[in-house]
Amino acid sequence: MERVFSVWERENSNSTVKCGNRLIVEERLKKYLKAYTFLVPISLLLIALDQLTKNLVRENLALNEYWMPVEWLEPYLRVVNWHNTGAAFGIFQGMNSIFMVLAFVIIGLILVYFPMIPTEDKFFRLALSLQLAGAAGNLIDRLYRGYVTDFISVGRFPVFNVADSCITMGVVVLLIGMWIEERRTQHEPRTDHYIEPL
């Protein structure tokens, strides 16, 4: 009888562990799906905008050709078809393969880390959504074309694109969020109490 009870107890314990593990996995999946419902739509929308604008430029302008219908704006703002094999804003030319690997790493880290960010931390979530869109938008170009299409030319500033803008805006949003959080922390009342020594 004791042996039968021992077997039953062991089987019951195993089923309890399996049930617990299944619940943990389900909760984790729900957490990931909830996080990605914020991340994915924003990133996909910006990636689509990035690819659409690049395709329009490639279809309508020859390499190094520029366009600006308003003549007096031409020295300050124009659209140009430019091939970039380096990083954002044309730096580190000829390092396309390195930036491809770097983009894969960044995208992977964002996808893994994003569900761990508290839902109330909206600035950080938005910043990473922008960073993901920027990294993925330029990665698509590097994979299929071997270069990134840049087309926004402002004055003497290096030519850039929508993906580059997403990366930059992601950094700006992150810094704003950190600044707001710092100010909020400074204005919170102190909860620690001073105890006089005996």
mmCIF file with all atom_site columns, C-alpha atoms in Angstrom:
data_model
loop_
_atom_site.group_PDB
_atom_site.id
_atom_site.type_symbol
_atom_site.label_atom_id
_atom_site.label_alt_id
_atom_site.label_comp_id
_atom_site.label_asym_id
_atom_site.label_entity_id
_atom_site.label_seq_id
_atom_site.pdbx_PDB_ins_code
_atom_site.Cartn_x
_atom_site.Cartn_y
_atom_site.Cartn_z
_atom_site.occupancy
_atom_site.B_iso_or_equiv
_atom_site.pdbx_formal_charge
_atom_site.auth_seq_id
_atom_site.auth_comp_id
_atom_site.auth_asym_id
_atom_site.auth_atom_id
_atom_site.pdbx_PDB_model_num
ATOM 1   C CA . MET A 1 1   ? 0.000  0.000  0.000   1.00 0.00 ? 1   MET A CA 1
ATOM 2   C CA . GLU A 1 2   ? 2.807  2.375  0.892   1.00 0.00 ? 2   GLU A CA 1
ATOM 3   C CA . ARG A 1 3   ? 4.503  1.614  -2.424  1.00 0.00 ? 3   ARG A CA 1
ATOM 4   C CA . VAL A 1 4   ? 1.310  2.364  -4.366  1.00 0.00 ? 4   VAL A CA 1
ATOM 5   C CA . PHE A 1 5   ? 0.896  5.623  -2.464  1.00 0.00 ? 5   PHE A CA 1
ATOM 6   C CA . SER A 1 6   ? 4.532  6.551  -3.149  1.00 0.00 ? 6   SER A CA 1
ATOM 7   C CA . VAL A 1 7   ? 4.093  5.987  -6.899  1.00 0.00 ? 7   VAL A CA 1
ATOM 8   C CA . TRP A 1 8   ? 0.867  7.989  -6.907  1.00 0.00 ? 8   TRP A CA 1
ATOM 9   C CA . GLU A 1 9   ? 2.503  10.807 -4.940  1.00 0.00 ? 9   GLU A CA 1
ATOM 10  C CA . ARG A 1 10  ? 5.445  10.935 -7.351  1.00 0.00 ? 10  ARG A CA 1
ATOM 11  C CA . GLU A 1 11  ? 3.178  10.991 -10.412 1.00 0.00 ? 11  GLU A CA 1
ATOM 12  C CA . ASN A 1 12  ? 0.996  13.655 -8.842  1.00 0.00 ? 12  ASN A CA 1
ATOM 13  C CA . SER A 1 13  ? 4.082  15.726 -8.047  1.00 0.00 ? 13  SER A CA 1
ATOM 14  C CA . ASN A 1 14  ? 5.325  15.413 -11.640 1.00 0.00 ? 14  ASN A CA 1
ATOM 15  C CA . SER A 1 15  ? 1.960  16.478 -13.047 1.00 0.00 ? 15  SER A CA 1
ATOM 16  C CA . THR A 1 16  ? 1.909  19.474 -10.688 1.00 0.00 ? 16  THR A CA 1
ATOM 17  C CA . VAL A 1 17  ? 5.378  20.532 -11.861 1.00 0.00 ? 17  VAL A CA 1
ATOM 18  C CA . LYS A 1 18  ? 4.352  20.138 -15.514 1.00 0.00 ? 18  LYS A CA 1
ATOM 19  C CA . CYS A 1 19  ? 1.198  22.170 -14.914 1.00 0.00 ? 19  CYS A CA 1
ATOM 20  C CA . GLY A 1 20  ? 3.226  24.859 -13.160 1.00 0.00 ? 20  GLY A CA 1
ATOM 21  C CA . ASN A 1 21  ? 5.756  24.985 -15.981 1.00 0.00 ? 21  ASN A CA 1
ATOM 22  C CA . ARG A 1 22  ? 2.967  25.244 -18.542 1.00 0.00 ? 22  ARG A CA 1
ATOM 23  C CA . LEU A 1 23  ? 1.397  28.152 -16.667 1.00 0.00 ? 23  LEU A CA 1
ATOM 24  C CA . ILE A 1 24  ? 4.759  29.936 -16.503 1.00 0.00 ? 24  ILE A CA 1
ATOM 25  C CA . VAL A 1 25  ? 5.255  29.490 -20.260 1.00 0.00 ? 25  VAL A CA 1
ATOM 26  C CA . GLU A 1 26  ? 1.709  30.712 -20.982 1.00 0.00 ? 26  GLU A CA 1
ATOM 27  C CA . GLU A 1 27  ? 2.168  33.797 -18.799 1.00 0.00 ? 27  GLU A CA 1
ATOM 28  C CA . ARG A 1 28  ? 5.472  34.557 -20.472 1.00 0.00 ? 28  ARG A CA 1
ATOM 29  C CA . LEU A 1 29  ? 3.912  34.215 -23.940 1.00 0.00 ? 29  LEU A CA 1
ATOM 30  C CA . LYS A 1 30  ? 1.065  36.542 -22.949 1.00 0.00 ? 30  LYS A CA 1
ATOM 31  C CA . LYS A 1 31  ? 3.603  39.076 -21.687 1.00 0.00 ? 31  LYS A CA 1
ATOM 32  C CA . TYR A 1 32  ? 5.566  38.897 -24.946 1.00 0.00 ? 32  TYR A CA 1
ATOM 33  C CA . LEU A 1 33  ? 2.446  39.185 -27.115 1.00 0.00 ? 33  LEU A CA 1
ATOM 34  C CA . LYS A 1 34  ? 1.179  42.163 -25.122 1.00 0.00 ? 34  LYS A CA 1
ATOM 35  C CA . ALA A 1 35  ? 4.534  43.907 -25.465 1.00 0.00 ? 35  ALA A CA 1
ATOM 36  C CA . TYR A 1 36  ? 4.774  43.203 -29.191 1.00 0.00 ? 36  TYR A CA 1
ATOM 37  C CA . THR A 1 37  ? 1.308  44.679 -29.842 1.00 0.00 ? 37  THR A CA 1
ATOM 38  C CA . PHE A 1 38  ? 2.965  48.015 -29.032 1.00 0.00 ? 38  PHE A CA 1
ATOM 39  C CA . LEU A 1 39  ? 6.338  47.387 -30.678 1.00 0.00 ? 39  LEU A CA 1
ATOM 40  C CA . VAL A 1 40  ? 5.394  45.688 -33.952 1.00 0.00 ? 40  VAL A CA 1
ATOM 41  C CA . PRO A 1 41  ? 2.704  48.055 -35.385 1.00 0.00 ? 41  PRO A CA 1
ATOM 42  C CA . ILE A 1 42  ? 4.821  51.174 -34.811 1.00 0.00 ? 42  ILE A CA 1
ATOM 43  C CA . SER A 1 43  ? 7.961  49.586 -36.237 1.00 0.00 ? 43  SER A CA 1
ATOM 44  C CA . LEU A 1 44  ? 6.195  48.042 -39.253 1.00 0.00 ? 44  LEU A CA 1
ATOM 45  C CA . LEU A 1 45  ? 4.514  51.348 -40.134 1.00 0.00 ? 45  LEU A CA 1
ATOM 46  C CA . LEU A 1 46  ? 7.839  53.205 -40.072 1.00 0.00 ? 46  LEU A CA 1
ATOM 47  C CA . ILE A 1 47  ? 9.646  50.429 -41.984 1.00 0.00 ? 47  ILE A CA 1
ATOM 48  C CA . ALA A 1 48  ? 6.937  50.579 -44.669 1.00 0.00 ? 48  ALA A CA 1
ATOM 49  C CA . LEU A 1 49  ? 7.305  54.377 -44.891 1.00 0.00 ? 49  LEU A CA 1
ATOM 50  C CA . ASP A 1 50  ? 11.086 54.036 -45.145 1.00 0.00 ? 50  ASP A CA 1
ATOM 51  C CA . GLN A 1 51  ? 10.931 51.439 -47.931 1.00 0.00 ? 51  GLN A CA 1
ATOM 52  C CA . LEU A 1 52  ? 8.196  53.288 -49.838 1.00 0.00 ? 52  LEU A CA 1
ATOM 53  C CA . THR A 1 53  ? 10.131 56.564 -49.923 1.00 0.00 ? 53  THR A CA 1
ATOM 54  C CA . LYS A 1 54  ? 13.358 54.796 -50.950 1.00 0.00 ? 54  LYS A CA 1
ATOM 55  C CA . ASN A 1 55  ? 11.588 52.975 -53.791 1.00 0.00 ? 55  ASN A CA 1
ATOM 56  C CA . LEU A 1 56  ? 10.070 56.233 -55.051 1.00 0.00 ? 56  LEU A CA 1
ATOM 57  C CA . VAL A 1 57  ? 13.520 57.820 -55.143 1.00 0.00 ? 57  VAL A CA 1
ATOM 58  C CA . ARG A 1 58  ? 15.132 54.858 -56.924 1.00 0.00 ? 58  ARG A CA 1
ATOM 59  C CA . GLU A 1 59  ? 12.355 54.719 -59.525 1.00 0.00 ? 59  GLU A CA 1
ATOM 60  C CA . ASN A 1 60  ? 12.343 58.433 -60.326 1.00 0.00 ? 60  ASN A CA 1
ATOM 61  C CA . LEU A 1 61  ? 15.936 59.620 -59.884 1.00 0.00 ? 61  LEU A CA 1
ATOM 62  C CA . ALA A 1 62  ? 19.182 58.342 -61.363 1.00 0.00 ? 62  ALA A CA 1
ATOM 63  C CA . LEU A 1 63  ? 22.135 57.789 -59.050 1.00 0.00 ? 63  LEU A CA 1
ATOM 64  C CA . ASN A 1 64  ? 23.395 61.141 -57.670 1.00 0.00 ? 64  ASN A CA 1
ATOM 65  C CA . GLU A 1 65  ? 20.559 62.998 -59.417 1.00 0.00 ? 65  GLU A CA 1
ATOM 66  C CA . TYR A 1 66  ? 18.695 65.492 -57.224 1.00 0.00 ? 66  TYR A CA 1
ATOM 67  C CA . TRP A 1 67  ? 15.246 67.094 -57.351 1.00 0.00 ? 67  TRP A CA 1
ATOM 68  C CA . MET A 1 68  ? 13.650 70.156 -55.790 1.00 0.00 ? 68  MET A CA 1
ATOM 69  C CA . PRO A 1 69  ? 10.630 71.790 -57.485 1.00 0.00 ? 69  PRO A CA 1
ATOM 70  C CA . VAL A 1 70  ? 10.952 75.031 -55.493 1.00 0.00 ? 70  VAL A CA 1
ATOM 71  C CA . GLU A 1 71  ? 14.055 76.744 -56.859 1.00 0.00 ? 71  GLU A CA 1
ATOM 72  C CA . TRP A 1 72  ? 14.804 79.044 -53.911 1.00 0.00 ? 72  TRP A CA 1
ATOM 73  C CA . LEU A 1 73  ? 14.746 76.038 -51.527 1.00 0.00 ? 73  LEU A CA 1
ATOM 74  C CA . GLU A 1 74  ? 17.317 74.084 -53.530 1.00 0.00 ? 74  GLU A CA 1
ATOM 75  C CA . PRO A 1 75  ? 20.399 75.239 -51.556 1.00 0.00 ? 75  PRO A CA 1
ATOM 76  C CA . TYR A 1 76  ? 18.718 74.226 -48.289 1.00 0.00 ? 76  TYR A CA 1
ATOM 77  C CA . LEU A 1 77  ? 16.591 71.153 -49.053 1.00 0.00 ? 77  LEU A CA 1
ATOM 78  C CA . ARG A 1 78  ? 16.537 68.649 -51.919 1.00 0.00 ? 78  ARG A CA 1
ATOM 79  C CA . VAL A 1 79  ? 15.869 65.006 -52.729 1.00 0.00 ? 79  VAL A CA 1
ATOM 80  C CA . VAL A 1 80  ? 18.834 63.040 -54.086 1.00 0.00 ? 80  VAL A CA 1
ATOM 81  C CA . ASN A 1 81  ? 19.466 59.384 -54.958 1.00 0.00 ? 81  ASN A CA 1
ATOM 82  C CA . TRP A 1 82  ? 22.556 58.458 -52.968 1.00 0.00 ? 82  TRP A CA 1
ATOM 83  C CA . HIS A 1 83  ? 24.112 55.029 -52.273 1.00 0.00 ? 83  HIS A CA 1
ATOM 84  C CA . ASN A 1 84  ? 25.509 54.580 -48.767 1.00 0.00 ? 84  ASN A CA 1
ATOM 85  C CA . THR A 1 85  ? 27.652 51.550 -47.820 1.00 0.00 ? 85  THR A CA 1
ATOM 86  C CA . GLY A 1 86  ? 28.425 52.904 -44.356 1.00 0.00 ? 86  GLY A CA 1
ATOM 87  C CA . ALA A 1 87  ? 26.471 53.905 -41.268 1.00 0.00 ? 87  ALA A CA 1
ATOM 88  C CA . ALA A 1 88  ? 23.794 56.547 -40.795 1.00 0.00 ? 88  ALA A CA 1
ATOM 89  C CA . PHE A 1 89  ? 24.551 59.929 -42.356 1.00 0.00 ? 89  PHE A CA 1
ATOM 90  C CA . GLY A 1 90  ? 27.253 58.445 -44.600 1.00 0.00 ? 90  GLY A CA 1
ATOM 91  C CA . ILE A 1 91  ? 29.967 57.735 -42.028 1.00 0.00 ? 91  ILE A CA 1
ATOM 92  C CA . PHE A 1 92  ? 32.269 54.667 -42.175 1.00 0.00 ? 92  PHE A CA 1
ATOM 93  C CA . GLN A 1 93  ? 31.830 53.956 -45.890 1.00 0.00 ? 93  GLN A CA 1
ATOM 94  C CA . GLY A 1 94  ? 32.592 50.475 -47.255 1.00 0.00 ? 94  GLY A CA 1
ATOM 95  C CA . MET A 1 95  ? 31.644 48.626 -44.046 1.00 0.00 ? 95  MET A CA 1
ATOM 96  C CA . ASN A 1 96  ? 28.295 47.247 -45.228 1.00 0.00 ? 96  ASN A CA 1
ATOM 97  C CA . SER A 1 97  ? 28.859 43.683 -43.939 1.00 0.00 ? 97  SER A CA 1
ATOM 98  C CA . ILE A 1 98  ? 29.837 44.879 -40.464 1.00 0.00 ? 98  ILE A CA 1
ATOM 99  C CA . PHE A 1 99  ? 26.731 47.045 -40.182 1.00 0.00 ? 99  PHE A CA 1
ATOM 100 C CA . MET A 1 100 ? 24.558 44.152 -41.365 1.00 0.00 ? 100 MET A CA 1
ATOM 101 C CA . VAL A 1 101 ? 25.799 41.989 -38.484 1.00 0.00 ? 101 VAL A CA 1
ATOM 102 C CA . LEU A 1 102 ? 25.425 44.900 -36.058 1.00 0.00 ? 102 LEU A CA 1
ATOM 103 C CA . ALA A 1 103 ? 21.831 45.485 -37.210 1.00 0.00 ? 103 ALA A CA 1
ATOM 104 C CA . PHE A 1 104 ? 20.935 41.816 -36.641 1.00 0.00 ? 104 PHE A CA 1
ATOM 105 C CA . VAL A 1 105 ? 22.390 42.006 -33.117 1.00 0.00 ? 105 VAL A CA 1
ATOM 106 C CA . ILE A 1 106 ? 20.513 45.224 -32.294 1.00 0.00 ? 106 ILE A CA 1
ATOM 107 C CA . ILE A 1 107 ? 17.206 43.861 -33.613 1.00 0.00 ? 107 ILE A CA 1
ATOM 108 C CA . GLY A 1 108 ? 17.650 40.633 -31.652 1.00 0.00 ? 108 GLY A CA 1
ATOM 109 C CA . LEU A 1 109 ? 18.441 42.471 -28.419 1.00 0.00 ? 109 LEU A CA 1
ATOM 110 C CA . ILE A 1 110 ? 15.419 44.756 -28.806 1.00 0.00 ? 110 ILE A CA 1
ATOM 111 C CA . LEU A 1 111 ? 13.055 41.828 -29.462 1.00 0.00 ? 111 LEU A CA 1
ATOM 112 C CA . VAL A 1 112 ? 14.334 39.946 -26.407 1.00 0.00 ? 112 VAL A CA 1
ATOM 113 C CA . TYR A 1 113 ? 14.557 42.914 -24.030 1.00 0.00 ? 113 TYR A CA 1
ATOM 114 C CA . PHE A 1 114 ? 11.377 44.797 -25.009 1.00 0.00 ? 114 PHE A CA 1
ATOM 115 C CA . PRO A 1 115 ? 8.879  42.575 -23.092 1.00 0.00 ? 115 PRO A CA 1
ATOM 116 C CA . MET A 1 116 ? 10.859 43.199 -19.891 1.00 0.00 ? 116 MET A CA 1
ATOM 117 C CA . ILE A 1 117 ? 10.211 46.960 -20.027 1.00 0.00 ? 117 ILE A CA 1
ATOM 118 C CA . PRO A 1 118 ? 7.347  48.090 -17.723 1.00 0.00 ? 118 PRO A CA 1
ATOM 119 C CA . THR A 1 119 ? 4.257  49.165 -19.692 1.00 0.00 ? 119 THR A CA 1
ATOM 120 C CA . GLU A 1 120 ? 4.258  52.553 -17.947 1.00 0.00 ? 120 GLU A CA 1
ATOM 121 C CA . ASP A 1 121 ? 7.726  53.336 -19.331 1.00 0.00 ? 121 ASP A CA 1
ATOM 122 C CA . LYS A 1 122 ? 6.263  54.703 -22.565 1.00 0.00 ? 122 LYS A CA 1
ATOM 123 C CA . PHE A 1 123 ? 9.263  56.810 -23.576 1.00 0.00 ? 123 PHE A CA 1
ATOM 124 C CA . PHE A 1 124 ? 11.652 53.856 -23.449 1.00 0.00 ? 124 PHE A CA 1
ATOM 125 C CA . ARG A 1 125 ? 9.176  51.627 -25.317 1.00 0.00 ? 125 ARG A CA 1
ATOM 126 C CA . LEU A 1 126 ? 8.690  54.246 -28.031 1.00 0.00 ? 126 LEU A CA 1
ATOM 127 C CA . ALA A 1 127 ? 12.443 54.844 -28.279 1.00 0.00 ? 127 ALA A CA 1
ATOM 128 C CA . LEU A 1 128 ? 13.152 51.145 -28.864 1.00 0.00 ? 128 LEU A CA 1
ATOM 129 C CA . SER A 1 129 ? 10.298 50.924 -31.397 1.00 0.00 ? 129 SER A CA 1
ATOM 130 C CA . LEU A 1 130 ? 11.934 53.740 -33.370 1.00 0.00 ? 130 LEU A CA 1
ATOM 131 C CA . GLN A 1 131 ? 15.368 52.118 -33.064 1.00 0.00 ? 131 GLN A CA 1
ATOM 132 C CA . LEU A 1 132 ? 13.990 48.786 -34.302 1.00 0.00 ? 132 LEU A CA 1
ATOM 133 C CA . ALA A 1 133 ? 12.362 50.453 -37.313 1.00 0.00 ? 133 ALA A CA 1
ATOM 134 C CA . GLY A 1 134 ? 15.565 52.295 -38.185 1.00 0.00 ? 134 GLY A CA 1
ATOM 135 C CA . ALA A 1 135 ? 17.800 49.251 -37.865 1.00 0.00 ? 135 ALA A CA 1
ATOM 136 C CA . ALA A 1 136 ? 15.408 47.015 -39.838 1.00 0.00 ? 136 ALA A CA 1
ATOM 137 C CA . GLY A 1 137 ? 14.739 49.605 -42.557 1.00 0.00 ? 137 GLY A CA 1
ATOM 138 C CA . ASN A 1 138 ? 18.410 50.009 -43.428 1.00 0.00 ? 138 ASN A CA 1
ATOM 139 C CA . LEU A 1 139 ? 19.092 46.280 -42.968 1.00 0.00 ? 139 LEU A CA 1
ATOM 140 C CA . ILE A 1 140 ? 16.570 45.464 -45.719 1.00 0.00 ? 140 ILE A CA 1
ATOM 141 C CA . ASP A 1 141 ? 18.545 47.673 -48.111 1.00 0.00 ? 141 ASP A CA 1
ATOM 142 C CA . ARG A 1 142 ? 21.869 46.130 -47.126 1.00 0.00 ? 142 ARG A CA 1
ATOM 143 C CA . LEU A 1 143 ? 20.574 42.572 -47.571 1.00 0.00 ? 143 LEU A CA 1
ATOM 144 C CA . TYR A 1 144 ? 18.892 43.043 -50.950 1.00 0.00 ? 144 TYR A CA 1
ATOM 145 C CA . ARG A 1 145 ? 20.978 45.803 -52.539 1.00 0.00 ? 145 ARG A CA 1
ATOM 146 C CA . GLY A 1 146 ? 24.346 45.848 -50.808 1.00 0.00 ? 146 GLY A CA 1
ATOM 147 C CA . TYR A 1 147 ? 23.913 49.528 -49.929 1.00 0.00 ? 147 TYR A CA 1
ATOM 148 C CA . VAL A 1 148 ? 21.444 51.881 -48.253 1.00 0.00 ? 148 VAL A CA 1
ATOM 149 C CA . THR A 1 149 ? 19.478 54.435 -50.267 1.00 0.00 ? 149 THR A CA 1
ATOM 150 C CA . ASP A 1 150 ? 19.768 57.905 -48.703 1.00 0.00 ? 150 ASP A CA 1
ATOM 151 C CA . PHE A 1 151 ? 17.759 60.737 -50.222 1.00 0.00 ? 151 PHE A CA 1
ATOM 152 C CA . ILE A 1 152 ? 17.097 63.628 -47.805 1.00 0.00 ? 152 ILE A CA 1
ATOM 153 C CA . SER A 1 153 ? 19.677 66.364 -48.302 1.00 0.00 ? 153 SER A CA 1
ATOM 154 C CA . VAL A 1 154 ? 19.526 69.388 -45.991 1.00 0.00 ? 154 VAL A CA 1
ATOM 155 C CA . GLY A 1 155 ? 22.079 72.123 -46.629 1.00 0.00 ? 155 GLY A CA 1
ATOM 156 C CA . ARG A 1 156 ? 25.600 70.786 -46.057 1.00 0.00 ? 156 ARG A CA 1
ATOM 157 C CA . PHE A 1 157 ? 24.368 68.078 -43.682 1.00 0.00 ? 157 PHE A CA 1
ATOM 158 C CA . PRO A 1 158 ? 25.091 64.452 -44.769 1.00 0.00 ? 158 PRO A CA 1
ATOM 159 C CA . VAL A 1 159 ? 22.326 62.803 -46.812 1.00 0.00 ? 159 VAL A CA 1
ATOM 160 C CA . PHE A 1 160 ? 19.992 60.581 -44.765 1.00 0.00 ? 160 PHE A CA 1
ATOM 161 C CA . ASN A 1 161 ? 16.688 58.686 -44.967 1.00 0.00 ? 161 ASN A CA 1
ATOM 162 C CA . VAL A 1 162 ? 13.593 57.826 -42.902 1.00 0.00 ? 162 VAL A CA 1
ATOM 163 C CA . ALA A 1 163 ? 15.362 54.927 -41.132 1.00 0.00 ? 163 ALA A CA 1
ATOM 164 C CA . ASP A 1 164 ? 18.216 57.226 -40.073 1.00 0.00 ? 164 ASP A CA 1
ATOM 165 C CA . SER A 1 165 ? 15.628 59.689 -38.754 1.00 0.00 ? 165 SER A CA 1
ATOM 166 C CA . CYS A 1 166 ? 13.997 56.897 -36.721 1.00 0.00 ? 166 CYS A CA 1
ATOM 167 C CA . ILE A 1 167 ? 17.336 55.997 -35.138 1.00 0.00 ? 167 ILE A CA 1
ATOM 168 C CA . THR A 1 168 ? 18.027 59.633 -34.258 1.00 0.00 ? 168 THR A CA 1
ATOM 169 C CA . MET A 1 169 ? 14.507 60.236 -32.937 1.00 0.00 ? 169 MET A CA 1
ATOM 170 C CA . GLY A 1 170 ? 14.802 57.068 -30.851 1.00 0.00 ? 170 GLY A CA 1
ATOM 171 C CA . VAL A 1 171 ? 17.840 58.525 -29.098 1.00 0.00 ? 171 VAL A CA 1
ATOM 172 C CA . VAL A 1 172 ? 16.068 61.881 -28.619 1.00 0.00 ? 172 VAL A CA 1
ATOM 173 C CA . VAL A 1 173 ? 12.939 60.239 -27.159 1.00 0.00 ? 173 VAL A CA 1
ATOM 174 C CA . LEU A 1 174 ? 15.098 58.134 -24.826 1.00 0.00 ? 174 LEU A CA 1
ATOM 175 C CA . LEU A 1 175 ? 16.962 61.219 -23.560 1.00 0.00 ? 175 LEU A CA 1
ATOM 176 C CA . ILE A 1 176 ? 13.673 63.089 -23.024 1.00 0.00 ? 176 ILE A CA 1
ATOM 177 C CA . GLY A 1 177 ? 12.286 60.136 -21.086 1.00 0.00 ? 177 GLY A CA 1
ATOM 178 C CA . MET A 1 178 ? 15.403 59.964 -18.903 1.00 0.00 ? 178 MET A CA 1
ATOM 179 C CA . TRP A 1 179 ? 15.205 63.717 -18.242 1.00 0.00 ? 179 TRP A CA 1
ATOM 180 C CA . ILE A 1 180 ? 11.511 63.516 -17.263 1.00 0.00 ? 180 ILE A CA 1
ATOM 181 C CA . GLU A 1 181 ? 12.158 60.515 -15.010 1.00 0.00 ? 181 GLU A CA 1
ATOM 182 C CA . GLU A 1 182 ? 15.054 62.315 -13.320 1.00 0.00 ? 182 GLU A CA 1
ATOM 183 C CA . ARG A 1 183 ? 12.919 65.407 -12.647 1.00 0.00 ? 183 ARG A CA 1
ATOM 184 C CA . ARG A 1 184 ? 10.080 63.247 -11.332 1.00 0.00 ? 184 ARG A CA 1
ATOM 185 C CA . THR A 1 185 ? 12.450 61.431 -8.969  1.00 0.00 ? 185 THR A CA 1
ATOM 186 C CA . GLN A 1 186 ? 13.884 64.722 -7.690  1.00 0.00 ? 186 GLN A CA 1
ATOM 187 C CA . HIS A 1 187 ? 10.415 66.085 -6.861  1.00 0.00 ? 187 HIS A CA 1
ATOM 188 C CA . GLU A 1 188 ? 9.224  62.953 -5.055  1.00 0.00 ? 188 GLU A CA 1
ATOM 189 C CA . PRO A 1 189 ? 9.079  63.349 -1.244  1.00 0.00 ? 189 PRO A CA 1
ATOM 190 C CA . ARG A 1 190 ? 11.814 61.495 0.617   1.00 0.00 ? 190 ARG A CA 1
ATOM 191 C CA . THR A 1 191 ? 10.512 58.415 2.445   1.00 0.00 ? 191 THR A CA 1
ATOM 192 C CA . ASP A 1 192 ? 13.581 57.720 4.554   1.00 0.00 ? 192 ASP A CA 1
ATOM 193 C CA . HIS A 1 193 ? 13.533 58.942 8.151   1.00 0.00 ? 193 HIS A CA 1
ATOM 194 C CA . TYR A 1 194 ? 16.435 60.253 10.177  1.00 0.00 ? 194 TYR A CA 1
ATOM 195 C CA . ILE A 1 195 ? 17.056 58.336 13.382  1.00 0.00 ? 195 ILE A CA 1
ATOM 196 C CA . GLU A 1 196 ? 19.053 60.052 16.080  1.00 0.00 ? 196 GLU A CA 1
ATOM 197 C CA . PRO A 1 197 ? 21.955 57.998 17.422  1.00 0.00 ? 197 PRO A CA 1
ATOM 198 C CA . LEU A 1 198 ? 21.638 56.781 20.996  1.00 0.00 ? 198 LEU A CA 1
#
